[in-house]
Short mmCIF file of C-alpha atoms in Angstrom, two decimals:
data_model
loop_
_atom_site.label_atom_id
_atom_site.label_comp_id
_atom_site.label_asym_id
_atom_site.label_seq_id
_atom_site.Cartn_x
_atom_site.Cartn_y
_atom_site.Cartn_z
CA ALA A 243 66.71 -13.23 -8.33
CA PHE A 244 63.58 -12.74 -6.27
CA SER A 245 63.10 -9.62 -4.17
CA ALA A 246 62.75 -9.74 -0.41
CA ARG A 247 59.38 -10.81 0.96
CA SER A 248 56.83 -8.13 1.56
CA SER A 249 55.30 -7.71 4.97
CA VAL A 250 52.21 -9.76 5.77
CA VAL A 251 48.89 -8.14 4.87
CA ARG A 252 45.97 -9.20 7.01
CA VAL A 253 42.54 -8.67 5.50
CA GLY A 254 39.77 -7.93 7.96
CA SER A 255 36.33 -6.43 8.17
CA PRO A 256 36.15 -2.64 7.77
CA ILE A 257 36.42 -0.26 10.67
CA PRO A 258 33.17 1.57 11.53
CA PRO A 259 32.27 4.48 9.27
CA PRO A 260 32.50 7.95 10.82
CA LYS A 261 29.40 9.65 12.22
CA PRO A 262 26.86 10.09 9.40
CA SER A 263 25.20 13.37 8.50
CA VAL A 264 21.46 13.53 7.88
CA VAL A 265 19.11 15.85 6.00
CA ALA A 266 15.40 15.32 6.68
CA GLY A 267 12.83 15.47 3.92
CA VAL A 268 9.13 14.71 3.51
CA GLY A 269 8.74 11.12 4.73
CA GLN A 270 12.41 10.46 4.07
CA ALA A 271 15.97 11.35 5.04
CA THR A 272 19.25 11.49 3.14
CA VAL A 273 22.07 9.88 5.13
CA ALA A 274 25.68 10.49 4.09
CA TRP A 275 29.05 9.40 5.50
CA HIS A 276 32.71 9.05 4.56
CA SER A 277 34.02 5.67 3.48
CA PRO A 278 35.89 3.97 6.34
CA VAL A 279 39.21 2.12 6.18
CA ASN A 280 38.41 -1.16 4.44
CA ASN A 281 41.20 -3.28 6.04
CA GLY A 282 42.42 -4.76 2.76
CA SER A 283 39.17 -5.66 1.03
CA ALA A 284 36.94 -3.27 -0.92
CA ILE A 285 33.68 -2.20 0.69
CA ASP A 286 30.75 -3.57 -1.28
CA TRP A 287 27.65 -2.97 0.89
CA TYR A 288 26.42 -0.56 3.54
CA ARG A 289 23.74 -1.03 6.18
CA VAL A 290 21.84 1.97 7.55
CA THR A 291 19.93 1.48 10.80
CA PRO A 292 17.22 4.05 11.60
CA PHE A 293 16.25 4.83 15.19
CA LEU A 294 12.76 6.23 15.80
CA ALA A 295 12.70 8.13 19.10
CA GLY A 296 15.65 5.96 20.22
CA THR A 297 14.07 2.62 19.22
CA THR A 298 15.86 0.53 16.57
CA GLN A 299 13.96 0.19 13.29
CA PRO A 300 14.58 -2.39 10.51
CA ASP A 301 17.95 -2.11 8.79
CA ARG A 302 18.20 -0.86 5.22
CA VAL A 303 20.93 -2.75 3.33
CA PHE A 304 22.38 -1.20 0.19
CA LYS A 305 24.36 -3.50 -2.14
CA SER A 306 26.44 -0.54 -3.22
CA ASN A 307 29.58 1.29 -2.15
CA LYS A 308 27.85 4.70 -2.42
CA THR A 309 28.24 6.74 0.75
CA LYS A 310 24.97 8.64 0.44
CA GLN A 311 21.59 6.90 0.58
CA LEU A 312 17.94 7.96 0.65
CA ILE A 313 15.97 6.33 3.47
CA THR A 314 12.26 6.36 2.64
CA VAL A 315 8.96 5.39 4.32
CA LEU A 316 9.70 7.36 7.49
CA LYS A 317 6.96 8.74 9.75
CA HIS A 318 6.10 12.42 9.36
CA GLY A 319 6.87 14.65 12.35
CA LYS A 320 8.94 11.96 14.11
CA ARG A 321 12.50 12.19 15.45
CA TYR A 322 15.07 9.92 13.78
CA GLN A 323 18.74 9.09 14.18
CA PHE A 324 20.87 6.75 12.05
CA LYS A 325 23.90 4.47 12.29
CA VAL A 326 25.89 3.05 9.36
CA ALA A 327 27.92 -0.17 9.04
CA ALA A 328 30.23 -1.18 6.17
CA HIS A 329 30.69 -4.62 4.61
CA ASN A 330 33.53 -6.25 2.68
CA LYS A 331 34.26 -9.88 1.77
CA VAL A 332 35.34 -10.58 5.36
CA GLY A 333 32.17 -9.26 7.03
CA TRP A 334 30.43 -6.30 8.64
CA SER A 335 32.02 -3.49 10.61
CA ALA A 336 30.68 -2.36 13.93
CA PRO A 337 28.11 0.42 13.51
CA SER A 338 29.10 4.07 13.38
CA VAL A 339 28.39 6.56 16.11
CA VAL A 340 24.74 7.64 15.98
CA SER A 341 23.90 10.66 13.80
CA ALA A 342 22.36 13.88 15.00
CA THR A 343 18.60 13.78 15.52
CA VAL A 344 16.38 15.06 12.71
CA VAL A 345 12.62 15.53 12.50
CA VAL A 346 11.15 14.08 9.31
CA LYS A 347 8.75 16.45 7.56
#
């Protein structure tokens, strides 16, 4: 005999990652975050958006599920913040809360 039906599982895009942490370096920054709830489908990509003095810069997309990425080619002596979004087979999450501000060396 068959067992009773399981409850319905709805697959959706991930929830936003938590606020990322940032460590500034020389012309670069290391951005790290915790993996968010994936809503039933494994996270396969992350998108990191830099903000230079509050102005959005081009996204950096990483085709990886690693939750720590090196963001390079940043301007020396400038103030940066970062947001992170997660991707699964359904789509992109909303972006995270913005990180603390760091000054790139």
